[in-house]
Amino acid sequence: MLAAIMLATAGLAVAAAVIDANDEEEEAEQPKESSTPPAEEDSLTEEDGLTVATGDAEPERIDPETLEEEFGARVFEGTEEDETVYIDADTTSEFLIRLGSGGADTVVTGLGQSINTIDEETEDGADSADTVRLIYTPGQPEEVFERSGVRGSFRMDEEDTLEIEFPEGSGGTILPVYYISQYYPADACCSSGEDHALELVYVPEGVEYSEEDLVSNYDTSWLERGMVPLAELYLGQSGWVDYSHDGGTVYEYDNITNPPVLLSGLSFAPQITIDTT
């Protein structure tokens, strides 16, 4: 059973990263489409909770109550082994999945979860890149949406793959929205920083929009527009802090990364940028 999903995941076509995070004004390359159907092993996600398969071991169901809680989410920490994590695509439970200890990991999940596949020690190579299969089903519970977007966020290496799957026969497009917002990184007299993120929004067939309206009214809920926020990819920060008034120096930093490879059976619309700085 597990071998089937791993073979399906390994057989995905490799696409170019859609956005250069360091030059967000350039037109995004269009991600390649994937025709990979949902694997039969999605049955493992039908029950509320978490199922994990490590290496060649049989999948094991995990009681969420046995996991530590952090900011309202149940936390699962991965190991150095290759792991496949299945989350009920329709669950209202909130999970934080950390798979940064190495290995070529896979997550199969619905909306509203936080997934971190960034390998802190070493960069992902071809043999250790991670995959997230994000499954969208209509009629998502209200709990997975908050503020004007979707609950949770993704952090992924640019060598990783995010595949977004829709029910057979679905139409519409996926709209990439690049956000730049300001924050203040330190209690210094002079400092400034930027947060960068990429939100992926499902635009069903028949729903119309204009870039001007989306940029001007960026705080309007996607759901009110008839759209569905699918995932927010956190891409990092840049900025500077001036400590020279205390005898120090000016410190600059830039840890903005490119998003992962994006795949879907639906096409991707041209990226828009919302800069609130």
PDB file of C-alpha atoms in Angstrom:
ATOM      1  CA  MET A   1       0.000   0.000   0.000  1.00  0.00           C
ATOM      2  CA  LEU A   2       2.621   2.480   1.050  1.00  0.00           C
ATOM      3  CA  ALA A   3       4.848   1.518  -1.870  1.00  0.00           C
ATOM      4  CA  ALA A   4       2.122   2.548  -4.297  1.00  0.00           C
ATOM      5  CA  ILE A   5       1.908   6.111  -3.033  1.00  0.00           C
ATOM      6  CA  MET A   6       5.674   6.458  -2.897  1.00  0.00           C
ATOM      7  CA  LEU A   7       5.906   5.313  -6.521  1.00  0.00           C
ATOM      8  CA  ALA A   8       3.165   7.742  -7.497  1.00  0.00           C
ATOM      9  CA  THR A   9       4.957  10.572  -5.749  1.00  0.00           C
ATOM     10  CA  ALA A  10       8.308   9.675  -7.287  1.00  0.00           C
ATOM     11  CA  GLY A  11       6.755   9.672 -10.730  1.00  0.00           C
ATOM     12  CA  LEU A  12       5.695  13.325 -10.644  1.00  0.00           C
ATOM     13  CA  ALA A  13       7.112  15.521 -13.383  1.00  0.00           C
ATOM     14  CA  VAL A  14       9.639  18.077 -12.190  1.00  0.00           C
ATOM     15  CA  ALA A  15       8.625  21.692 -12.876  1.00  0.00           C
ATOM     16  CA  ALA A  16      10.526  24.946 -12.653  1.00  0.00           C
ATOM     17  CA  ALA A  17       9.920  27.111  -9.579  1.00  0.00           C
ATOM     18  CA  VAL A  18       7.219  29.622 -10.415  1.00  0.00           C
ATOM     19  CA  ILE A  19       8.497  32.722  -8.705  1.00  0.00           C
ATOM     20  CA  ASP A  20      11.862  34.268  -7.995  1.00  0.00           C
ATOM     21  CA  ALA A  21      11.309  35.663  -4.519  1.00  0.00           C
ATOM     22  CA  ASN A  22      14.164  38.113  -4.930  1.00  0.00           C
ATOM     23  CA  ASP A  23      12.540  39.686  -8.003  1.00  0.00           C
ATOM     24  CA  GLU A  24       8.855  39.539  -7.326  1.00  0.00           C
ATOM     25  CA  GLU A  25       8.040  41.989 -10.094  1.00  0.00           C
ATOM     26  CA  GLU A  26       9.137  39.615 -12.845  1.00  0.00           C
ATOM     27  CA  GLU A  27       6.386  37.611 -14.463  1.00  0.00           C
ATOM     28  CA  ALA A  28       6.143  34.169 -12.912  1.00  0.00           C
ATOM     29  CA  GLU A  29       6.934  31.099 -14.978  1.00  0.00           C
ATOM     30  CA  GLN A  30       3.898  28.908 -15.324  1.00  0.00           C
ATOM     31  CA  PRO A  31       4.146  25.693 -13.294  1.00  0.00           C
ATOM     32  CA  LYS A  32       3.698  22.492 -15.218  1.00  0.00           C
ATOM     33  CA  GLU A  33       0.464  20.632 -14.833  1.00  0.00           C
ATOM     34  CA  SER A  34       0.321  17.238 -13.184  1.00  0.00           C
ATOM     35  CA  SER A  35      -2.057  14.513 -14.261  1.00  0.00           C
ATOM     36  CA  THR A  36      -1.265  12.313 -11.271  1.00  0.00           C
ATOM     37  CA  PRO A  37      -4.614  11.135  -9.809  1.00  0.00           C
ATOM     38  CA  PRO A  38      -5.097  10.890  -6.026  1.00  0.00           C
ATOM     39  CA  ALA A  39      -3.654   7.582  -4.874  1.00  0.00           C
ATOM     40  CA  GLU A  40      -5.793   4.876  -3.332  1.00  0.00           C
ATOM     41  CA  GLU A  41      -3.911   5.381  -0.097  1.00  0.00           C
ATOM     42  CA  ASP A  42      -5.907   8.591   0.461  1.00  0.00           C
ATOM     43  CA  SER A  43      -8.244   6.262   2.379  1.00  0.00           C
ATOM     44  CA  LEU A  44      -5.721   6.628   5.192  1.00  0.00           C
ATOM     45  CA  THR A  45      -6.847  10.244   5.566  1.00  0.00           C
ATOM     46  CA  GLU A  46     -10.546   9.464   5.930  1.00  0.00           C
ATOM     47  CA  GLU A  47     -10.505   9.266   9.719  1.00  0.00           C
ATOM     48  CA  ASP A  48      -9.948  12.355  11.834  1.00  0.00           C
ATOM     49  CA  GLY A  49      -6.378  12.278  13.026  1.00  0.00           C
ATOM     50  CA  LEU A  50      -2.851  11.546  11.899  1.00  0.00           C
ATOM     51  CA  THR A  51      -1.283   8.495  10.249  1.00  0.00           C
ATOM     52  CA  VAL A  52       2.479   8.142   9.821  1.00  0.00           C
ATOM     53  CA  ALA A  53       4.572   5.598   7.930  1.00  0.00           C
ATOM     54  CA  THR A  54       8.314   5.622   8.651  1.00  0.00           C
ATOM     55  CA  GLY A  55      10.653   3.986   6.153  1.00  0.00           C
ATOM     56  CA  ASP A  56       9.282   0.596   5.113  1.00  0.00           C
ATOM     57  CA  ALA A  57       7.147   0.208   8.246  1.00  0.00           C
ATOM     58  CA  GLU A  58       3.374  -0.151   8.121  1.00  0.00           C
ATOM     59  CA  PRO A  59       1.358   3.067   8.572  1.00  0.00           C
ATOM     60  CA  GLU A  60       0.611   3.823  12.221  1.00  0.00           C
ATOM     61  CA  ARG A  61      -2.325   5.888  13.424  1.00  0.00           C
ATOM     62  CA  ILE A  62      -1.411   8.504  16.024  1.00  0.00           C
ATOM     63  CA  ASP A  63      -3.834   9.834  18.611  1.00  0.00           C
ATOM     64  CA  PRO A  64      -3.667  13.659  18.411  1.00  0.00           C
ATOM     65  CA  GLU A  65      -4.153  13.826  22.179  1.00  0.00           C
ATOM     66  CA  THR A  66      -0.720  12.229  22.634  1.00  0.00           C
ATOM     67  CA  LEU A  67       1.012  15.083  20.779  1.00  0.00           C
ATOM     68  CA  GLU A  68       2.304  18.277  22.346  1.00  0.00           C
ATOM     69  CA  GLU A  69       0.283  21.412  21.669  1.00  0.00           C
ATOM     70  CA  GLU A  70       1.756  24.659  20.341  1.00  0.00           C
ATOM     71  CA  PHE A  71      -0.370  27.746  19.637  1.00  0.00           C
ATOM     72  CA  GLY A  72      -3.469  25.572  19.450  1.00  0.00           C
ATOM     73  CA  ALA A  73      -1.987  23.039  17.012  1.00  0.00           C
ATOM     74  CA  ARG A  74      -0.876  19.475  17.717  1.00  0.00           C
ATOM     75  CA  VAL A  75       2.820  19.104  16.848  1.00  0.00           C
ATOM     76  CA  PHE A  76       4.379  16.129  15.054  1.00  0.00           C
ATOM     77  CA  GLU A  77       8.186  16.107  14.811  1.00  0.00           C
ATOM     78  CA  GLY A  78       9.752  13.996  12.074  1.00  0.00           C
ATOM     79  CA  THR A  79      12.940  11.944  12.229  1.00  0.00           C
ATOM     80  CA  GLU A  80      15.908  11.424   9.901  1.00  0.00           C
ATOM     81  CA  GLU A  81      14.039   8.564   8.209  1.00  0.00           C
ATOM     82  CA  ASP A  82      11.848   8.943   5.120  1.00  0.00           C
ATOM     83  CA  GLU A  83       8.353   9.564   6.450  1.00  0.00           C
ATOM     84  CA  THR A  84       4.895   9.762   4.929  1.00  0.00           C
ATOM     85  CA  VAL A  85       2.323  11.701   6.952  1.00  0.00           C
ATOM     86  CA  TYR A  86      -1.401  11.432   6.192  1.00  0.00           C
ATOM     87  CA  ILE A  87      -3.857  13.978   7.606  1.00  0.00           C
ATOM     88  CA  ASP A  88      -7.630  13.710   7.237  1.00  0.00           C
ATOM     89  CA  ALA A  89      -8.429  16.101   4.373  1.00  0.00           C
ATOM     90  CA  ASP A  90     -11.670  17.217   6.050  1.00  0.00           C
ATOM     91  CA  THR A  91     -10.520  17.394   9.657  1.00  0.00           C
ATOM     92  CA  THR A  92     -11.159  20.452  11.794  1.00  0.00           C
ATOM     93  CA  SER A  93      -8.175  19.495  13.978  1.00  0.00           C
ATOM     94  CA  GLU A  94      -5.094  21.662  13.550  1.00  0.00           C
ATOM     95  CA  PHE A  95      -1.632  20.135  13.150  1.00  0.00           C
ATOM     96  CA  LEU A  96       1.891  21.505  12.904  1.00  0.00           C
ATOM     97  CA  ILE A  97       4.071  19.030  10.995  1.00  0.00           C
ATOM     98  CA  ARG A  98       7.834  19.544  11.203  1.00  0.00           C
ATOM     99  CA  LEU A  99       9.913  17.363   8.881  1.00  0.00           C
ATOM    100  CA  GLY A 100      13.230  19.214   8.928  1.00  0.00           C
ATOM    101  CA  SER A 101      15.438  16.427  10.260  1.00  0.00           C
ATOM    102  CA  GLY A 102      16.294  14.963   6.876  1.00  0.00           C
ATOM    103  CA  GLY A 103      14.924  12.246   4.626  1.00  0.00           C
ATOM    104  CA  ALA A 104      12.661  12.438   1.582  1.00  0.00           C
ATOM    105  CA  ASP A 105       9.334  13.046   3.288  1.00  0.00           C
ATOM    106  CA  THR A 106       5.763  13.179   1.976  1.00  0.00           C
ATOM    107  CA  VAL A 107       2.695  14.848   3.486  1.00  0.00           C
ATOM    108  CA  VAL A 108      -0.842  14.173   2.248  1.00  0.00           C
ATOM    109  CA  THR A 109      -3.205  16.763   3.710  1.00  0.00           C
ATOM    110  CA  GLY A 110      -6.244  18.962   3.258  1.00  0.00           C
ATOM    111  CA  LEU A 111      -6.458  22.688   3.923  1.00  0.00           C
ATOM    112  CA  GLY A 112      -5.672  24.486   7.155  1.00  0.00           C
ATOM    113  CA  GLN A 113      -2.525  22.739   8.381  1.00  0.00           C
ATOM    114  CA  SER A 114       0.990  24.074   9.027  1.00  0.00           C
ATOM    115  CA  ILE A 115       3.723  22.113   7.248  1.00  0.00           C
ATOM    116  CA  ASN A 116       7.468  22.751   7.574  1.00  0.00           C
ATOM    117  CA  THR A 117       9.711  20.629   5.337  1.00  0.00           C
ATOM    118  CA  ILE A 118      12.799  22.865   5.420  1.00  0.00           C
ATOM    119  CA  ASP A 119      15.876  20.790   6.224  1.00  0.00           C
ATOM    120  CA  GLU A 120      17.842  22.965   8.627  1.00  0.00           C
ATOM    121  CA  GLU A 121      21.141  21.081   8.529  1.00  0.00           C
ATOM    122  CA  THR A 122      21.551  20.386   4.817  1.00  0.00           C
ATOM    123  CA  GLU A 123      19.828  21.622   1.691  1.00  0.00           C
ATOM    124  CA  ASP A 124      17.513  19.180  -0.023  1.00  0.00           C
ATOM    125  CA  GLY A 125      19.059  17.327  -2.925  1.00  0.00           C
ATOM    126  CA  ALA A 126      17.395  15.206  -5.575  1.00  0.00           C
ATOM    127  CA  ASP A 127      17.366  12.212  -3.220  1.00  0.00           C
ATOM    128  CA  SER A 128      15.962  14.054  -0.198  1.00  0.00           C
ATOM    129  CA  ALA A 129      13.480  16.563  -1.610  1.00  0.00           C
ATOM    130  CA  ASP A 130      10.115  16.533   0.146  1.00  0.00           C
ATOM    131  CA  THR A 131       6.604  16.462  -1.316  1.00  0.00           C
ATOM    132  CA  VAL A 132       3.328  17.881  -0.031  1.00  0.00           C
ATOM    133  CA  ARG A 133       0.095  16.726  -1.691  1.00  0.00           C
ATOM    134  CA  LEU A 134      -2.556  19.308  -0.840  1.00  0.00           C
ATOM    135  CA  ILE A 135      -6.049  17.930  -1.472  1.00  0.00           C
ATOM    136  CA  TYR A 136      -8.911  20.389  -1.966  1.00  0.00           C
ATOM    137  CA  THR A 137     -12.491  19.219  -1.551  1.00  0.00           C
ATOM    138  CA  PRO A 138     -15.529  21.527  -1.794  1.00  0.00           C
ATOM    139  CA  GLY A 139     -17.391  22.414   1.384  1.00  0.00           C
ATOM    140  CA  GLN A 140     -14.380  22.950   3.625  1.00  0.00           C
ATOM    141  CA  PRO A 141     -15.260  23.527   7.307  1.00  0.00           C
ATOM    142  CA  GLU A 142     -15.233  27.148   8.494  1.00  0.00           C
ATOM    143  CA  GLU A 143     -12.568  26.326  11.075  1.00  0.00           C
ATOM    144  CA  VAL A 144      -9.830  26.087   8.436  1.00  0.00           C
ATOM    145  CA  PHE A 145     -10.291  29.735   7.416  1.00  0.00           C
ATOM    146  CA  GLU A 146      -9.300  32.717   9.521  1.00  0.00           C
ATOM    147  CA  ARG A 147      -9.071  36.444   8.943  1.00  0.00           C
ATOM    148  CA  SER A 148      -9.126  36.833   5.147  1.00  0.00           C
ATOM    149  CA  GLY A 149      -7.134  33.693   4.357  1.00  0.00           C
ATOM    150  CA  VAL A 150      -6.566  30.071   5.302  1.00  0.00           C
ATOM    151  CA  ARG A 151      -5.381  28.783   8.667  1.00  0.00           C
ATOM    152  CA  GLY A 152      -1.782  27.616   8.937  1.00  0.00           C
ATOM    153  CA  SER A 153       1.168  28.131   6.614  1.00  0.00           C
ATOM    154  CA  PHE A 154       3.793  26.194   4.676  1.00  0.00           C
ATOM    155  CA  ARG A 155       7.571  26.517   4.811  1.00  0.00           C
ATOM    156  CA  MET A 156       9.308  24.490   2.115  1.00  0.00           C
ATOM    157  CA  ASP A 157      12.702  24.289   0.402  1.00  0.00           C
ATOM    158  CA  GLU A 158      12.736  25.365  -3.233  1.00  0.00           C
ATOM    159  CA  GLU A 159      13.741  21.807  -4.224  1.00  0.00           C
ATOM    160  CA  ASP A 160      10.570  20.463  -2.589  1.00  0.00           C
ATOM    161  CA  THR A 161       7.287  19.947  -4.451  1.00  0.00           C
ATOM    162  CA  LEU A 162       3.797  21.171  -3.596  1.00  0.00           C
ATOM    163  CA  GLU A 163       1.138  19.379  -5.623  1.00  0.00           C
ATOM    164  CA  ILE A 164      -2.409  20.739  -5.402  1.00  0.00           C
ATOM    165  CA  GLU A 165      -5.139  18.222  -6.224  1.00  0.00           C
ATOM    166  CA  PHE A 166      -8.793  18.893  -7.044  1.00  0.00           C
ATOM    167  CA  PRO A 167     -11.775  16.588  -7.571  1.00  0.00           C
ATOM    168  CA  GLU A 168     -12.032  15.105 -11.046  1.00  0.00           C
ATOM    169  CA  GLY A 169     -13.777  17.452 -13.450  1.00  0.00           C
ATOM    170  CA  SER A 170     -12.918  20.623 -11.528  1.00  0.00           C
ATOM    171  CA  GLY A 171     -12.423  23.820 -13.512  1.00  0.00           C
ATOM    172  CA  GLY A 172     -10.955  27.209 -12.766  1.00  0.00           C
ATOM    173  CA  THR A 173      -7.426  28.403 -12.072  1.00  0.00           C
ATOM    174  CA  ILE A 174      -4.974  28.879  -9.218  1.00  0.00           C
ATOM    175  CA  LEU A 175      -3.982  32.493  -8.568  1.00  0.00           C
ATOM    176  CA  PRO A 176      -0.534  33.108  -7.007  1.00  0.00           C
ATOM    177  CA  VAL A 177      -0.534  36.266  -4.848  1.00  0.00           C
ATOM    178  CA  TYR A 178       2.848  37.563  -3.685  1.00  0.00           C
ATOM    179  CA  TYR A 179       2.603  39.558  -0.443  1.00  0.00           C
ATOM    180  CA  ILE A 180       5.166  42.029   0.886  1.00  0.00           C
ATOM    181  CA  SER A 181       4.416  43.570   4.279  1.00  0.00           C
ATOM    182  CA  GLN A 182       6.423  45.713   6.671  1.00  0.00           C
ATOM    183  CA  TYR A 183       7.478  44.971  10.223  1.00  0.00           C
ATOM    184  CA  TYR A 184      10.019  46.380  12.680  1.00  0.00           C
ATOM    185  CA  PRO A 185      12.701  43.825  13.573  1.00  0.00           C
ATOM    186  CA  ALA A 186      14.163  45.414  16.717  1.00  0.00           C
ATOM    187  CA  ASP A 187      13.741  48.110  19.342  1.00  0.00           C
ATOM    188  CA  ALA A 188      16.316  50.307  17.663  1.00  0.00           C
ATOM    189  CA  CYS A 189      15.895  53.947  16.740  1.00  0.00           C
ATOM    190  CA  CYS A 190      16.125  53.013  13.093  1.00  0.00           C
ATOM    191  CA  SER A 191      15.029  49.647  11.716  1.00  0.00           C
ATOM    192  CA  SER A 192      12.843  48.278   9.000  1.00  0.00           C
ATOM    193  CA  GLY A 193      11.969  44.852   7.676  1.00  0.00           C
ATOM    194  CA  GLU A 194       9.815  43.074   5.133  1.00  0.00           C
ATOM    195  CA  ASP A 195       7.903  39.810   5.352  1.00  0.00           C
ATOM    196  CA  HIS A 196       7.482  37.914   2.079  1.00  0.00           C
ATOM    197  CA  ALA A 197       4.826  35.273   1.427  1.00  0.00           C
ATOM    198  CA  LEU A 198       3.073  33.612  -1.496  1.00  0.00           C
ATOM    199  CA  GLU A 199      -0.618  32.772  -1.186  1.00  0.00           C
ATOM    200  CA  LEU A 200      -2.247  30.318  -3.580  1.00  0.00           C
ATOM    201  CA  VAL A 201      -5.931  31.014  -4.219  1.00  0.00           C
ATOM    202  CA  TYR A 202      -8.417  28.831  -6.097  1.00  0.00           C
ATOM    203  CA  VAL A 203     -10.562  30.799  -8.559  1.00  0.00           C
ATOM    204  CA  PRO A 204     -13.530  28.645  -9.652  1.00  0.00           C
ATOM    205  CA  GLU A 205     -14.888  28.853 -13.181  1.00  0.00           C
ATOM    206  CA  GLY A 206     -17.094  31.893 -13.689  1.00  0.00           C
ATOM    207  CA  VAL A 207     -15.501  33.987 -10.927  1.00  0.00           C
ATOM    208  CA  GLU A 208     -14.094  37.216 -12.354  1.00  0.00           C
ATOM    209  CA  TYR A 209     -11.565  39.607 -10.850  1.00  0.00           C
ATOM    210  CA  SER A 210      -9.213  42.403 -11.789  1.00  0.00           C
ATOM    211  CA  GLU A 211      -5.678  42.896 -10.525  1.00  0.00           C
ATOM    212  CA  GLU A 212      -6.473  46.532  -9.718  1.00  0.00           C
ATOM    213  CA  ASP A 213      -9.384  45.549  -7.476  1.00  0.00           C
ATOM    214  CA  LEU A 214      -7.432  42.804  -5.697  1.00  0.00           C
ATOM    215  CA  VAL A 215      -4.530  45.158  -4.975  1.00  0.00           C
ATOM    216  CA  SER A 216      -6.733  48.085  -3.903  1.00  0.00           C
ATOM    217  CA  ASN A 217      -8.993  45.968  -1.687  1.00  0.00           C
ATOM    218  CA  TYR A 218      -6.450  43.412  -0.502  1.00  0.00           C
ATOM    219  CA  ASP A 219      -8.093  43.064   2.921  1.00  0.00           C
ATOM    220  CA  THR A 220     -11.330  41.701   1.437  1.00  0.00           C
ATOM    221  CA  SER A 221     -11.896  38.049   2.275  1.00  0.00           C
ATOM    222  CA  TRP A 222     -11.207  35.648  -0.577  1.00  0.00           C
ATOM    223  CA  LEU A 223     -14.334  33.724   0.367  1.00  0.00           C
ATOM    224  CA  GLU A 224     -16.442  36.868  -0.072  1.00  0.00           C
ATOM    225  CA  ARG A 225     -15.073  37.089  -3.607  1.00  0.00           C
ATOM    226  CA  GLY A 226     -16.147  33.524  -4.348  1.00  0.00           C
ATOM    227  CA  MET A 227     -12.554  32.297  -4.203  1.00  0.00           C
ATOM    228  CA  VAL A 228     -10.867  29.805  -1.866  1.00  0.00           C
ATOM    229  CA  PRO A 229      -7.473  30.406  -0.203  1.00  0.00           C
ATOM    230  CA  LEU A 230      -5.567  27.120  -0.431  1.00  0.00           C
ATOM    231  CA  ALA A 231      -2.164  27.688   1.145  1.00  0.00           C
ATOM    232  CA  GLU A 232       0.188  30.415   2.285  1.00  0.00           C
ATOM    233  CA  LEU A 233       3.887  29.819   1.658  1.00  0.00           C
ATOM    234  CA  TYR A 234       6.118  31.772   4.011  1.00  0.00           C
ATOM    235  CA  LEU A 235       9.238  32.850   2.096  1.00  0.00           C
ATOM    236  CA  GLY A 236      11.255  34.742   4.703  1.00  0.00           C
ATOM    237  CA  GLN A 237      12.331  38.243   5.689  1.00  0.00           C
ATOM    238  CA  SER A 238      14.730  41.011   4.743  1.00  0.00           C
ATOM    239  CA  GLY A 239      15.636  44.245   6.472  1.00  0.00           C
ATOM    240  CA  TRP A 240      18.140  46.245   8.479  1.00  0.00           C
ATOM    241  CA  VAL A 241      18.732  47.432  12.047  1.00  0.00           C
ATOM    242  CA  ASP A 242      20.864  50.469  12.933  1.00  0.00           C
ATOM    243  CA  TYR A 243      22.705  50.127  16.264  1.00  0.00           C
ATOM    244  CA  SER A 244      25.226  52.870  15.472  1.00  0.00           C
ATOM    245  CA  HIS A 245      23.710  55.209  18.066  1.00  0.00           C
ATOM    246  CA  ASP A 246      24.819  52.704  20.736  1.00  0.00           C
ATOM    247  CA  GLY A 247      28.293  52.347  19.291  1.00  0.00           C
ATOM    248  CA  GLY A 248      27.312  49.397  17.151  1.00  0.00           C
ATOM    249  CA  THR A 249      26.908  48.947  13.421  1.00  0.00           C
ATOM    250  CA  VAL A 250      24.164  48.681  10.846  1.00  0.00           C
ATOM    251  CA  TYR A 251      23.058  45.063  10.495  1.00  0.00           C
ATOM    252  CA  GLU A 252      21.417  43.924   7.253  1.00  0.00           C
ATOM    253  CA  TYR A 253      19.844  40.552   6.513  1.00  0.00           C
ATOM    254  CA  ASP A 254      18.014  38.793   3.692  1.00  0.00           C
ATOM    255  CA  ASN A 255      16.775  35.217   4.086  1.00  0.00           C
ATOM    256  CA  ILE A 256      14.057  35.307   1.438  1.00  0.00           C
ATOM    257  CA  THR A 257      13.817  32.027  -0.472  1.00  0.00           C
ATOM    258  CA  ASN A 258      12.131  30.867  -3.653  1.00  0.00           C
ATOM    259  CA  PRO A 259       8.905  28.865  -3.321  1.00  0.00           C
ATOM    260  CA  PRO A 260       8.872  25.109  -3.964  1.00  0.00           C
ATOM    261  CA  VAL A 261       8.039  23.518  -7.291  1.00  0.00           C
ATOM    262  CA  LEU A 262       4.281  23.863  -7.877  1.00  0.00           C
ATOM    263  CA  LEU A 263       2.184  21.246  -9.672  1.00  0.00           C
ATOM    264  CA  SER A 264      -1.535  20.963 -10.321  1.00  0.00           C
ATOM    265  CA  GLY A 265      -4.048  19.594 -12.778  1.00  0.00           C
ATOM    266  CA  LEU A 266      -5.431  23.144 -13.048  1.00  0.00           C
ATOM    267  CA  SER A 267      -3.562  25.971 -14.721  1.00  0.00           C
ATOM    268  CA  PHE A 268      -1.939  28.832 -12.815  1.00  0.00           C
ATOM    269  CA  ALA A 269      -3.043  32.412 -13.485  1.00  0.00           C
ATOM    270  CA  PRO A 270      -0.429  35.189 -13.807  1.00  0.00           C
ATOM    271  CA  GLN A 271       0.960  36.194 -10.424  1.00  0.00           C
ATOM    272  CA  ILE A 272      -0.099  39.459  -8.822  1.00  0.00           C
ATOM    273  CA  THR A 273       1.876  41.333  -6.150  1.00  0.00           C
ATOM    274  CA  ILE A 274       0.363  43.093  -3.137  1.00  0.00           C
ATOM    275  CA  ASP A 275       2.921  45.380  -1.500  1.00  0.00           C
ATOM    276  CA  THR A 276       1.632  47.038   1.679  1.00  0.00           C
ATOM    277  CA  THR A 277       4.944  48.560   2.734  1.00  0.00           C
TER     278      THR A 277
END
